[in-house]
Amino acid sequence: MEFKEFLAELADLLEVDAEDLNDDYELDSENFDSVAVVSTIALIDEYFDVTVNGKSLSQAKTVGEVMDLIKKAKED
């Protein structure tokens, strides 16, 4: 399942355990800085073959919001 694999990679990027990531996991400037945003855009492209808007992604406050952006991009 691509979401599970993506979340594992995102956990590595955020330097947290994959088990800690859920829709409510909060992203902040300490764990989701500009480098993490760019890396997440690359991960999304790799796993889902879609591009999400960097500004929208950087404004995401939770992992659930990131997943919503991916789902929306896949629908478009």
CSV table of C-alpha atoms in Angstrom, one decimal:
chain,number,residue,atom,x,y,z
A,1,MET,CA,0.0,0.0,0.0
A,2,GLU,CA,1.5,3.3,-1.1
A,3,PHE,CA,0.2,5.4,1.8
A,4,LYS,CA,1.8,3.1,4.4
A,5,GLU,CA,5.2,3.2,2.6
A,6,PHE,CA,4.9,6.9,2.1
A,7,LEU,CA,4.2,7.4,5.9
A,8,ALA,CA,7.2,5.3,6.7
A,9,GLU,CA,9.4,7.5,4.5
A,10,LEU,CA,7.8,10.7,6.0
A,11,ALA,CA,8.5,9.4,9.5
A,12,ASP,CA,12.2,9.0,8.6
A,13,LEU,CA,12.2,12.5,7.2
A,14,LEU,CA,10.6,13.9,10.3
A,15,GLU,CA,12.9,11.8,12.5
A,16,VAL,CA,10.0,10.1,14.4
A,17,ASP,CA,8.7,6.6,14.7
A,18,ALA,CA,6.3,5.6,12.0
A,19,GLU,CA,3.9,4.4,14.7
A,20,ASP,CA,3.7,8.0,16.0
A,21,LEU,CA,2.4,9.3,12.7
A,22,ASN,CA,-1.4,9.6,12.4
A,23,ASP,CA,-3.8,12.1,10.9
A,24,ASP,CA,-3.5,14.2,14.1
A,25,TYR,CA,0.3,14.3,14.2
A,26,GLU,CA,1.1,18.0,14.4
A,27,LEU,CA,3.7,19.5,12.0
A,28,ASP,CA,5.5,22.6,13.1
A,29,SER,CA,8.5,24.7,12.2
A,30,GLU,CA,10.9,22.4,14.1
A,31,ASN,CA,9.9,19.2,12.4
A,32,PHE,CA,8.5,20.5,9.1
A,33,ASP,CA,10.9,23.2,7.9
A,34,SER,CA,11.5,24.3,4.3
A,35,VAL,CA,13.9,21.4,3.7
A,36,ALA,CA,11.3,18.9,4.9
A,37,VAL,CA,8.6,20.5,2.8
A,38,VAL,CA,10.8,20.2,-0.4
A,39,SER,CA,11.7,16.6,0.6
A,40,THR,CA,8.0,15.8,1.1
A,41,ILE,CA,7.1,17.2,-2.3
A,42,ALA,CA,9.7,14.8,-3.8
A,43,LEU,CA,8.3,11.9,-1.7
A,44,ILE,CA,4.8,12.6,-2.9
A,45,ASP,CA,5.9,12.7,-6.5
A,46,GLU,CA,7.8,9.4,-6.1
A,47,TYR,CA,5.0,7.5,-4.4
A,48,PHE,CA,1.9,9.0,-6.0
A,49,ASP,CA,3.2,10.6,-9.2
A,50,VAL,CA,1.4,13.9,-8.5
A,51,THR,CA,2.7,17.3,-7.5
A,52,VAL,CA,1.3,19.3,-4.6
A,53,ASN,CA,1.6,23.0,-4.2
A,54,GLY,CA,4.6,23.9,-2.0
A,55,LYS,CA,2.8,26.8,-0.3
A,56,SER,CA,-0.2,24.6,0.5
A,57,LEU,CA,2.0,21.9,1.8
A,58,SER,CA,4.0,24.3,4.0
A,59,GLN,CA,0.8,25.5,5.5
A,60,ALA,CA,-0.3,22.0,6.5
A,61,LYS,CA,-0.6,21.7,10.3
A,62,THR,CA,-1.1,17.9,10.5
A,63,VAL,CA,-0.2,14.8,8.7
A,64,GLY,CA,-3.9,14.4,7.9
A,65,GLU,CA,-3.8,17.7,6.0
A,66,VAL,CA,-0.8,16.5,4.0
A,67,MET,CA,-2.8,13.3,3.1
A,68,ASP,CA,-5.8,15.4,2.1
A,69,LEU,CA,-3.5,17.4,-0.3
A,70,ILE,CA,-2.3,14.2,-1.8
A,71,LYS,CA,-5.8,12.8,-2.3
A,72,LYS,CA,-6.9,16.1,-3.8
A,73,ALA,CA,-4.0,16.1,-6.2
A,74,LYS,CA,-4.7,12.6,-7.2
A,75,GLU,CA,-8.3,13.5,-8.1
A,76,ASP,CA,-7.3,16.5,-10.3
